[in-house]
mmCIF file of C-alpha atoms and ligand atoms in Angstrom:
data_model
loop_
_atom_site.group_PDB
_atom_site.id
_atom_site.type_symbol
_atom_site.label_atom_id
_atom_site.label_comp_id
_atom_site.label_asym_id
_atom_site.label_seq_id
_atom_site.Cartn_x
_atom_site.Cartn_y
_atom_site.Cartn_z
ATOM 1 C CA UNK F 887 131.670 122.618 88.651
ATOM 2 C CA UNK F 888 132.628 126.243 88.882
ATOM 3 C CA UNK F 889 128.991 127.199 90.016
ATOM 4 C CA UNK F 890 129.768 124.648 92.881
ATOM 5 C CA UNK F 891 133.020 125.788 93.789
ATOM 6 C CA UNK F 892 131.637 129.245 93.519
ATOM 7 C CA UNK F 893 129.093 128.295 96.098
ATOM 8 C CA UNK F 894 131.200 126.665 98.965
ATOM 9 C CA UNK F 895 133.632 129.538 98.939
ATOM 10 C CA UNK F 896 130.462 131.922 99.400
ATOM 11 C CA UNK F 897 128.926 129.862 101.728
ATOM 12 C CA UNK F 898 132.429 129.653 103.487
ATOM 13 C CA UNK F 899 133.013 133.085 103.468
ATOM 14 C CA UNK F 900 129.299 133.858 105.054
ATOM 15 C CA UNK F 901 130.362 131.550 107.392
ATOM 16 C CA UNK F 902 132.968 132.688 108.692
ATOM 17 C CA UNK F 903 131.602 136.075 109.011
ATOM 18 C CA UNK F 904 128.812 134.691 111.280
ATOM 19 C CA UNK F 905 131.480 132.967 113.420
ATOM 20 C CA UNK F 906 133.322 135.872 113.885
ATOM 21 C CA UNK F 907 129.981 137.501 115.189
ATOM 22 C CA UNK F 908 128.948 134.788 117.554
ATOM 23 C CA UNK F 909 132.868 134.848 119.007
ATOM 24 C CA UNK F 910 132.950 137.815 119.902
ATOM 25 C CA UNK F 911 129.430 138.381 120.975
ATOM 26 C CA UNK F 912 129.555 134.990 123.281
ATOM 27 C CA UNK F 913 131.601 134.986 126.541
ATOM 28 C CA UNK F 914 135.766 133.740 126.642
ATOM 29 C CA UNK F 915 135.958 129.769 126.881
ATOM 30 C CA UNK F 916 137.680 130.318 130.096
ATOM 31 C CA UNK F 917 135.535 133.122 131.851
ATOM 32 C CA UNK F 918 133.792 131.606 134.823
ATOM 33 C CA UNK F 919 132.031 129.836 135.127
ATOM 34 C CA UNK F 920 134.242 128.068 132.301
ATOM 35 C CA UNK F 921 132.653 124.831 132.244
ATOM 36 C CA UNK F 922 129.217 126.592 130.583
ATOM 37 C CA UNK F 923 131.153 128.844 128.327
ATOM 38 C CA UNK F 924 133.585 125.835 127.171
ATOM 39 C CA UNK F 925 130.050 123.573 126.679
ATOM 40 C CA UNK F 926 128.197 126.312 124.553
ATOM 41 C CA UNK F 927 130.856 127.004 122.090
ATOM 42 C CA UNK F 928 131.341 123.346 121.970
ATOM 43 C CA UNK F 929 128.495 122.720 119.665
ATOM 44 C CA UNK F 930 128.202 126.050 117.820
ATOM 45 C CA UNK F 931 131.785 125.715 116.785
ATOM 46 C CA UNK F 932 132.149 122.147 115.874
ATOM 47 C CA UNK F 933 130.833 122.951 112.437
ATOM 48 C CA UNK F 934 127.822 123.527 111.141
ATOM 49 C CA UNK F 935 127.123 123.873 108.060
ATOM 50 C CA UNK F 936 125.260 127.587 108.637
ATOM 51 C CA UNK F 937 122.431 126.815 105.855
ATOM 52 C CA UNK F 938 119.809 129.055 107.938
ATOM 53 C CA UNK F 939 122.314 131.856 108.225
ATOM 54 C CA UNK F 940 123.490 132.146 104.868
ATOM 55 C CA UNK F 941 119.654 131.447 103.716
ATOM 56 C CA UNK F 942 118.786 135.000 105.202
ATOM 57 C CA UNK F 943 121.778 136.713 104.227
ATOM 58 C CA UNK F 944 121.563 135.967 100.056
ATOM 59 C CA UNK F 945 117.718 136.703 100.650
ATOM 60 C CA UNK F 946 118.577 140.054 102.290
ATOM 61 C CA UNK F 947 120.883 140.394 99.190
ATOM 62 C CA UNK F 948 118.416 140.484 96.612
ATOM 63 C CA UNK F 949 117.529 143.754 98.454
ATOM 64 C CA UNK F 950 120.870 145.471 99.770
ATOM 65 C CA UNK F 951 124.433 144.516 100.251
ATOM 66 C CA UNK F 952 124.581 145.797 103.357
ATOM 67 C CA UNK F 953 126.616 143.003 106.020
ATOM 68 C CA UNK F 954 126.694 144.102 109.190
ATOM 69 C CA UNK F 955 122.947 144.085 110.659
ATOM 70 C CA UNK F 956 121.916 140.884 108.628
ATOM 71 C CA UNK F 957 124.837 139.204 109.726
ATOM 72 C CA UNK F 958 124.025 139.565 113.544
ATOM 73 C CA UNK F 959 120.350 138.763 113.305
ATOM 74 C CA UNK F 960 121.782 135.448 111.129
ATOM 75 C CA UNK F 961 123.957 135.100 113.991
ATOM 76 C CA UNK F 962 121.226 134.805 116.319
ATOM 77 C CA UNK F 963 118.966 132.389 114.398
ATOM 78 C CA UNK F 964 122.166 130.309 114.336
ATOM 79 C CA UNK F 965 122.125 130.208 118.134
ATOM 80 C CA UNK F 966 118.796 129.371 118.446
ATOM 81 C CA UNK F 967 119.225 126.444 116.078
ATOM 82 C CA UNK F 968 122.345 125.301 117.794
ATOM 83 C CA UNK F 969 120.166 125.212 121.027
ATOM 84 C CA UNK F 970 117.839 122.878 119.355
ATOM 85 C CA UNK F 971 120.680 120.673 118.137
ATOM 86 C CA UNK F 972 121.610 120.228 121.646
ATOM 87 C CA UNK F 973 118.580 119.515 123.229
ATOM 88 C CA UNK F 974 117.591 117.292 120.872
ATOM 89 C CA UNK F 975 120.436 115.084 121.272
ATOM 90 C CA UNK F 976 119.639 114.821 125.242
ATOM 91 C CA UNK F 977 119.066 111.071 125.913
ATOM 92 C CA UNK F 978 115.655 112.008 127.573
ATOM 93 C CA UNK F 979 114.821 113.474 123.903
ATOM 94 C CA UNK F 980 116.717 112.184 120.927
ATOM 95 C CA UNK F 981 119.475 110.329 122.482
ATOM 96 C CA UNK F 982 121.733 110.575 119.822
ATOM 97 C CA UNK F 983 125.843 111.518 120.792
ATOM 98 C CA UNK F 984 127.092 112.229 117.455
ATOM 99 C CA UNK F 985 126.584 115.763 116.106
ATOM 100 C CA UNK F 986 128.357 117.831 113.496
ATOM 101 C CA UNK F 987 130.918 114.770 113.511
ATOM 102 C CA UNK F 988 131.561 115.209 116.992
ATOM 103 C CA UNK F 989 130.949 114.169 120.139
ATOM 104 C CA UNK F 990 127.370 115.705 121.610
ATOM 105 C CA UNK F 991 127.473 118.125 123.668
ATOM 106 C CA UNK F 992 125.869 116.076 126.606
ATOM 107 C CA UNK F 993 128.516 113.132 125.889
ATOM 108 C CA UNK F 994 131.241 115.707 126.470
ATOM 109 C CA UNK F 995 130.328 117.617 129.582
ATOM 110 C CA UNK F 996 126.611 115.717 130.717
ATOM 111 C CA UNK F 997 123.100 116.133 130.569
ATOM 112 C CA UNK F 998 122.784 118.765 133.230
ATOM 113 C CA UNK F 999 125.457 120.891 131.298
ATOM 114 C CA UNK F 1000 123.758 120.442 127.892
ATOM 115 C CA UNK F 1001 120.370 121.388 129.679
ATOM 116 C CA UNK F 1002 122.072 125.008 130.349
ATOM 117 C CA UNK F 1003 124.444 125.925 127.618
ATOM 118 C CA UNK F 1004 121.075 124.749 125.620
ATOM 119 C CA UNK F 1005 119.580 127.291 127.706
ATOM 120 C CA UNK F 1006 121.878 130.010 127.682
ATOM 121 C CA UNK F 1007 121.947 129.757 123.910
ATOM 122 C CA UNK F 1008 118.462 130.622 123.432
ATOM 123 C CA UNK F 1009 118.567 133.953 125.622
ATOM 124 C CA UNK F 1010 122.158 134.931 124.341
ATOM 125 C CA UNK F 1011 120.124 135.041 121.001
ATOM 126 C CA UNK F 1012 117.651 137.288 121.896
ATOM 127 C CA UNK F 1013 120.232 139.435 124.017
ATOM 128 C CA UNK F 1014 122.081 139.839 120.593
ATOM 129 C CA UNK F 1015 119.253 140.722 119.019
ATOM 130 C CA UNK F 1016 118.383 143.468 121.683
ATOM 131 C CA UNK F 1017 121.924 144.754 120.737
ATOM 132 C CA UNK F 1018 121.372 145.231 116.997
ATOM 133 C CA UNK F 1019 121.830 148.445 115.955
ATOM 134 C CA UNK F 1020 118.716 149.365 114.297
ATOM 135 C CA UNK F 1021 114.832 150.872 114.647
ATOM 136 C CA UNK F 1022 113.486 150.509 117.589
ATOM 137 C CA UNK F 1023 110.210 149.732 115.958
ATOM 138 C CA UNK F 1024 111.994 146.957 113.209
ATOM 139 C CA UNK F 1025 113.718 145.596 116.661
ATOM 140 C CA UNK F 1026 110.537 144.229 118.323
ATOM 141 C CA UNK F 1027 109.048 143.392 114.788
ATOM 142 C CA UNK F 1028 111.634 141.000 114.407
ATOM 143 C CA UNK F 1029 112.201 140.183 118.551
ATOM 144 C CA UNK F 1030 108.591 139.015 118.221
ATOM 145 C CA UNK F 1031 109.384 136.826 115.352
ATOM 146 C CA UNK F 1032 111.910 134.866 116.913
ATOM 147 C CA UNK F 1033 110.489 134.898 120.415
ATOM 148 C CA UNK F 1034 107.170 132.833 118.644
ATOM 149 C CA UNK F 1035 109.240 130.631 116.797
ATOM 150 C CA UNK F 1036 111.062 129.034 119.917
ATOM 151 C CA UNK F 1037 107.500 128.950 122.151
ATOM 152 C CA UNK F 1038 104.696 126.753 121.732
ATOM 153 C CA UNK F 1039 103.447 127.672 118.512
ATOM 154 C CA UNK F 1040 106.577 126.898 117.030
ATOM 155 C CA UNK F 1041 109.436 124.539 117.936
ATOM 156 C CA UNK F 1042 108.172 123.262 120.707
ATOM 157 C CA UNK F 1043 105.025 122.016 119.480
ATOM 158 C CA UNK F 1044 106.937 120.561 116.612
ATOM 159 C CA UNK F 1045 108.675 118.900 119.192
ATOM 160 C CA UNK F 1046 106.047 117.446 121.242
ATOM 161 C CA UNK F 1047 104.170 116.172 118.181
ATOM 162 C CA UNK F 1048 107.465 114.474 117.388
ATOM 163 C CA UNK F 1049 107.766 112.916 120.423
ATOM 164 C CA UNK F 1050 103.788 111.984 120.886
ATOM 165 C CA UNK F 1051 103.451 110.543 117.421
ATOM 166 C CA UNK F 1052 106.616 108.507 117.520
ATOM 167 C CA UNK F 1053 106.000 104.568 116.879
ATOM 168 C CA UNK F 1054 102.199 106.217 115.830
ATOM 169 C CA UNK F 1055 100.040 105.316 112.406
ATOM 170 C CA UNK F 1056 101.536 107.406 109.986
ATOM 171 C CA UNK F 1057 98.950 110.527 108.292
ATOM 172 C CA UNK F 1058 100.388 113.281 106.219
ATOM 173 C CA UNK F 1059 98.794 116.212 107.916
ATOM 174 C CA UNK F 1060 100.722 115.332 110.898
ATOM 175 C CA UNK F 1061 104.079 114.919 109.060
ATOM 176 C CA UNK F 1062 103.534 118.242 107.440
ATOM 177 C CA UNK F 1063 102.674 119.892 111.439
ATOM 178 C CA UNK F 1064 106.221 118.287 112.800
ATOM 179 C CA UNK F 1065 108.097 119.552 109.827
ATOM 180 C CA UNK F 1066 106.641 122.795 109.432
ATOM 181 C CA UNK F 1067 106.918 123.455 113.682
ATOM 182 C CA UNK F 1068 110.598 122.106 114.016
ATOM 183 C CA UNK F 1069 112.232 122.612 111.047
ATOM 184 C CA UNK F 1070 110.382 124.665 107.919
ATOM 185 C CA UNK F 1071 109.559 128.060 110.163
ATOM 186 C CA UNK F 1072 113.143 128.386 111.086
ATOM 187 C CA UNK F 1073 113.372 128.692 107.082
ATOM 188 C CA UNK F 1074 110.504 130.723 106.668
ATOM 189 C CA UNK F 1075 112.069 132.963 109.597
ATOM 190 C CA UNK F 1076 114.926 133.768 107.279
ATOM 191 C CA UNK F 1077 113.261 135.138 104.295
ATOM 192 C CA UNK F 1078 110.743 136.725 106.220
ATOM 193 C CA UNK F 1079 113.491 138.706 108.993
ATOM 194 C CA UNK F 1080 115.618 139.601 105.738
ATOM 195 C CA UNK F 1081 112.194 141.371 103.899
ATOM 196 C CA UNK F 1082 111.784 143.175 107.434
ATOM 197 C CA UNK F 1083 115.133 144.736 107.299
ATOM 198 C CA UNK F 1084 115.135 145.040 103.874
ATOM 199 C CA UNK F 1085 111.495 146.808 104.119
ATOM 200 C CA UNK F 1086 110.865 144.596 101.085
ATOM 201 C CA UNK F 1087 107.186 145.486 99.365
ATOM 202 C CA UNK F 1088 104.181 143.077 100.054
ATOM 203 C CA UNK F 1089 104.736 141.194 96.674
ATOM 204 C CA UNK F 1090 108.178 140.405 97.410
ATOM 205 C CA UNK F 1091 107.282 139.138 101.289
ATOM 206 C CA UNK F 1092 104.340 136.781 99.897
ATOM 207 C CA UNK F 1093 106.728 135.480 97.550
ATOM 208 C CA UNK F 1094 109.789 135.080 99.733
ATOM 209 C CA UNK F 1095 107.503 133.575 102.685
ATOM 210 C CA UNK F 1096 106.577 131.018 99.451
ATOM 211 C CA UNK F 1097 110.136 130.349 98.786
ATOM 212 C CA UNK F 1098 110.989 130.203 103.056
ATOM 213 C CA UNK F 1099 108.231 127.394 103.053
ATOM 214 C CA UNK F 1100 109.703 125.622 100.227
ATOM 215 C CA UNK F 1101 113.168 125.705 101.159
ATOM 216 C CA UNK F 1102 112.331 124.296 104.216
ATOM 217 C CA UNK F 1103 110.629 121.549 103.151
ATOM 218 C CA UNK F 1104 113.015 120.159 100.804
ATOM 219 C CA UNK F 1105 115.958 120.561 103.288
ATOM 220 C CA UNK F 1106 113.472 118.152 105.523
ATOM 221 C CA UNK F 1107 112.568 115.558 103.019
ATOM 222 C CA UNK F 1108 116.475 115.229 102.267
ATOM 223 C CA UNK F 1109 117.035 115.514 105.549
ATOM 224 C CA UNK F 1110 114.156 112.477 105.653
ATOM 225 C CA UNK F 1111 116.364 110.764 102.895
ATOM 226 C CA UNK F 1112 119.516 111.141 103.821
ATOM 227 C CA UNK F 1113 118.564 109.047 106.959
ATOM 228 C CA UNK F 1114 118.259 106.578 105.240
ATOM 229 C CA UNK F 1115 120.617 107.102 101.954
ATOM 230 C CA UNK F 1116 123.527 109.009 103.619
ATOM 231 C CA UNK F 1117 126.604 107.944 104.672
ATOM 232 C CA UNK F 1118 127.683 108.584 108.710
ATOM 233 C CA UNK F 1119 130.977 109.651 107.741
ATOM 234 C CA UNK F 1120 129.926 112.779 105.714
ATOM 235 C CA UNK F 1121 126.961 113.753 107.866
ATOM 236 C CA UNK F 1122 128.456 113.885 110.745
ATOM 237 C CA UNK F 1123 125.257 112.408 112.931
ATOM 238 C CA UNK F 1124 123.928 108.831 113.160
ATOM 239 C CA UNK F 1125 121.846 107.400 110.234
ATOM 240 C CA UNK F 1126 118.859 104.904 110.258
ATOM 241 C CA UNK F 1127 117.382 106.162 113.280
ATOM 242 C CA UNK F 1128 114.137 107.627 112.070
ATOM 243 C CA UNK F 1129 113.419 104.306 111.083
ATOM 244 C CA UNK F 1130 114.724 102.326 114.600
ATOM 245 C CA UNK F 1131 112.814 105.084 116.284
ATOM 246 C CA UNK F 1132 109.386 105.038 114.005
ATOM 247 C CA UNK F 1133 109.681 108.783 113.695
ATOM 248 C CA UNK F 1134 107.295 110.114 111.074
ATOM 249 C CA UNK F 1135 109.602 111.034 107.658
ATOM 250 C CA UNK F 1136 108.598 111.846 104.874
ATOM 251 C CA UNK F 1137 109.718 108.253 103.422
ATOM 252 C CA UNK F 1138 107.721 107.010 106.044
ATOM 253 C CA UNK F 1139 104.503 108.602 104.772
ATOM 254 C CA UNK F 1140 105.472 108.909 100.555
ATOM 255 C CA UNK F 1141 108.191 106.408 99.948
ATOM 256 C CA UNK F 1142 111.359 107.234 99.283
ATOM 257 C CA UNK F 1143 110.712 107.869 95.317
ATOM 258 C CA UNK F 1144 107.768 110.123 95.917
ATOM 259 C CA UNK F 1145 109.637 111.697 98.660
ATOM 260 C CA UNK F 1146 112.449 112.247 95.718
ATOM 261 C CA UNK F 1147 109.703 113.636 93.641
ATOM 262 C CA UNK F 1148 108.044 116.032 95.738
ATOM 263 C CA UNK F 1149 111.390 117.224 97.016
ATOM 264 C CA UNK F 1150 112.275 118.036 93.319
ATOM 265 C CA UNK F 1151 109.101 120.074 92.044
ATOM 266 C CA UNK F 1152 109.268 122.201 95.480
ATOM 267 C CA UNK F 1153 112.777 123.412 94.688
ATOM 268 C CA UNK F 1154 111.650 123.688 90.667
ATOM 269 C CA UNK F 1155 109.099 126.198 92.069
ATOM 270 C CA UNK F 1156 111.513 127.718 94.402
ATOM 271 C CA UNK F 1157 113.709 128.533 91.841
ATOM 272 C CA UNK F 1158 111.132 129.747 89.547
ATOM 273 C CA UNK F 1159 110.147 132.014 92.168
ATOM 274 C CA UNK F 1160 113.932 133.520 92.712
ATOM 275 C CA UNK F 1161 114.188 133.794 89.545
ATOM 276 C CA UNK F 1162 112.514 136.777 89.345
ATOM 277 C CA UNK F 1163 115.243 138.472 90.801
ATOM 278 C CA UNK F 1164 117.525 137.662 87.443
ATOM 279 C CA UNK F 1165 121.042 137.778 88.487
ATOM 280 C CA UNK F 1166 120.841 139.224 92.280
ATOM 281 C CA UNK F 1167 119.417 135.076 92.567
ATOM 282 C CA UNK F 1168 122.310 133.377 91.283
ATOM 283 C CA UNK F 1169 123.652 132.429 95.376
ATOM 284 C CA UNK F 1170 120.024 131.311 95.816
ATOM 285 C CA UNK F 1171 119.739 129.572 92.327
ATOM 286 C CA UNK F 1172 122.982 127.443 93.763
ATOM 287 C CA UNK F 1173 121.576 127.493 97.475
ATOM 288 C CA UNK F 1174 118.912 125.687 96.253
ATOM 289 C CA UNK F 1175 120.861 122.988 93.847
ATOM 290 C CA UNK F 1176 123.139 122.188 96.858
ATOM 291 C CA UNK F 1177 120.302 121.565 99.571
ATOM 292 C CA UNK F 1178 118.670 119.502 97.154
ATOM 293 C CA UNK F 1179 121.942 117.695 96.019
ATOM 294 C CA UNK F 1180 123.488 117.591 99.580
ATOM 295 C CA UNK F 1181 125.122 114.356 100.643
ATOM 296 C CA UNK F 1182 125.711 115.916 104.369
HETATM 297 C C1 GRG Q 2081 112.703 122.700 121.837
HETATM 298 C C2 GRG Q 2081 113.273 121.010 123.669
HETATM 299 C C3 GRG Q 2081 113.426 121.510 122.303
HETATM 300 C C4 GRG Q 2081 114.231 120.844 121.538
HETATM 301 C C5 GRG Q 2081 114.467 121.196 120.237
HETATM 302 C C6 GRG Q 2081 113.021 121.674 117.276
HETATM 303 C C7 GRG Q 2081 113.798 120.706 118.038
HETATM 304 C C8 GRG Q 2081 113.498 120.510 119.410
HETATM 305 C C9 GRG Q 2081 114.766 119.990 117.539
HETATM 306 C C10 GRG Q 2081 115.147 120.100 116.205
HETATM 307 C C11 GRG Q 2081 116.288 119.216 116.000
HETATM 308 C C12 GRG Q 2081 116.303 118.681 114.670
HETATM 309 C C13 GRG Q 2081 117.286 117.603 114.459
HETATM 310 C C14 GRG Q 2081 115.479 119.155 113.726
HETATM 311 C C15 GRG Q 2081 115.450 118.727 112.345
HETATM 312 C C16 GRG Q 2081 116.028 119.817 111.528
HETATM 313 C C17 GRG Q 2081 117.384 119.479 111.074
HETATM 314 C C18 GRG Q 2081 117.511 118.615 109.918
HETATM 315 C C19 GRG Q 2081 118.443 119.943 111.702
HETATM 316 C C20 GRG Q 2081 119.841 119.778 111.244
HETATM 317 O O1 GRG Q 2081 120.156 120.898 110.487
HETATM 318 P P1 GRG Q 2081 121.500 121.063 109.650
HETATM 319 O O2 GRG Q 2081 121.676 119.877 108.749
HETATM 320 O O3 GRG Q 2081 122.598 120.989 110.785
HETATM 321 O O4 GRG Q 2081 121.475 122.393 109.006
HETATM 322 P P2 GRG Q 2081 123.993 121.781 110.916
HETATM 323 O O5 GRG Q 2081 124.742 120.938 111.916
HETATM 324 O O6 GRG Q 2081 124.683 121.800 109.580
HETATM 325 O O7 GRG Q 2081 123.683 123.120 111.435
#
């Protein structure tokens, strides 16, 4: 119980520290042309729970204490994942007009609106990045990182494997290509940008690009689960579409109890691996516990 409590406060605090980065970085609800500005911090602000974020900045932590530098490159993968969020939810994609318990972005201020602050997310990201205050060299080391990510090699094919294999014959090689492309490297991203800045050794990389992949994974299979197990009300999106839409889960492929099963040894071996960093892991040790546990 005080673990848990110990964890939302952190996770809060992060949080808020992100927030304050993407406010001031993003433009004044109310500078024209308002209607874009008022649509992008519609979604980023209506409250996510900042998983990704807070993943890199505990990872960067087992490293340095550092905030400011980590916080802005967290800040940035938030705004690319916020983009995702509200393309997704397009009706010519994922048609879905519930997010983070609020109205989608679309239902709010239309599809053609969405399109752009979607848009305009994705390139204020990498303009924040540009404006991180740090090596030239490290910059476009980690510019290229999240540049690959968004293309073709990365979300997007995710994406369009989603959306050609939807209603398809089920295999688990092409479950594991949608998951890894649109959710797991986003993950992966975080451990592996906070061992850049951290200039982290090779045997800490390989086994924080393990722990990236494993994270992700599980927060996918609940994700998978909680489709199907959650409760609207407390995830703040619709529930039971995977399985109206044929989308390829993991409960699709496994069943839910293997999916419960395989979802529990990855974070067993995730926190064996952070557990090498004894007590600097503790945020990571609880990280871990919550994804796993998560009802939203
Ligand atoms: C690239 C055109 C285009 C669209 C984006 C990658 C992608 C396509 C969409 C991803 C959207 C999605 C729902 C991915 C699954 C990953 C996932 C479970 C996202 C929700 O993450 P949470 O629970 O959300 O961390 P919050 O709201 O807390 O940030």
């Amino acid at each position: 119980m005080k673990h848990r409590m110990l964890f939302k406060r952190d996770l809060k605090e992060k949080n808020e520290l992100v927030n304050i980065v993407l406010d001031r970085f993003l433009p004044r609800k109310d500078e024209y042309p308002k209607q874009i500005h008022k649509a992008m911090r519609h979604t980023l602000f209506a409250g996510g729970k900042r998983i990704r974020p807070y993943l890199m900045i505990r990872t960067y932590n087992l490293f340095s204490e550092e905030v400011e530098e980590i916080t802005e490159l967290a800040a940035a993968l938030e705004l690319i994942h916020t983009y995702t969020l509200i393309h997704d939810d397009l009706p010519e994609i994922d048609n879905d007009d519930t997010r983070r318990g609020k109205p989608a972005c679309h239902v709010l201020y239309g599809s053609d609106l969405a399109l752009l602050a979607g848009d305009a997310l994705l390139v204020n990201a990498i303009e924040l990045l540009y404006m991180i205050d740090i090596k030239d060299s490290l910059k476009l080391k980690i510019i290229k990182e999240y540049v690959s990510l968004c293309g073709d090699k990365g979300l997007i094919a995710g994406q369009m494997a989603d959306i050609l294999n939807e209603g398809e014959q089920v295999s688990p090689e092409m479950l594991e290509f949608i998951h890894l492309n649109k959710t797991v490297k986003l993950f992966q991203l975080c451990t592996r940008v906070a061992c850049y800045l951290a200039s982290a050794g090779a045997e800490d990389y390989k086994r924080l690009e393990r722990y990236g992949y494993l994270f992700g994974m599980v927060f996918q299979i609940i994700d998978d689960i909680l489709d199907i197990e959650g409760e609207k009300n407390s995830l703040g999106k619709s529930i039971g579409k995977d399985e109206k839409s044929r989308k390829l889960t993991y409960p699709a492929v496994y069943g839910l109890e293997r999916s419960k099963d395989q979802a529990q040894k990855m974070i067993e071996e995730a926190n064996e691996i952070v557990s090498h960093y004894g007590e600097k892991a503790l945020h990571l040790e609880l990280l871990n516990n919550f994804i796993v546990t998560r009802k939203l």
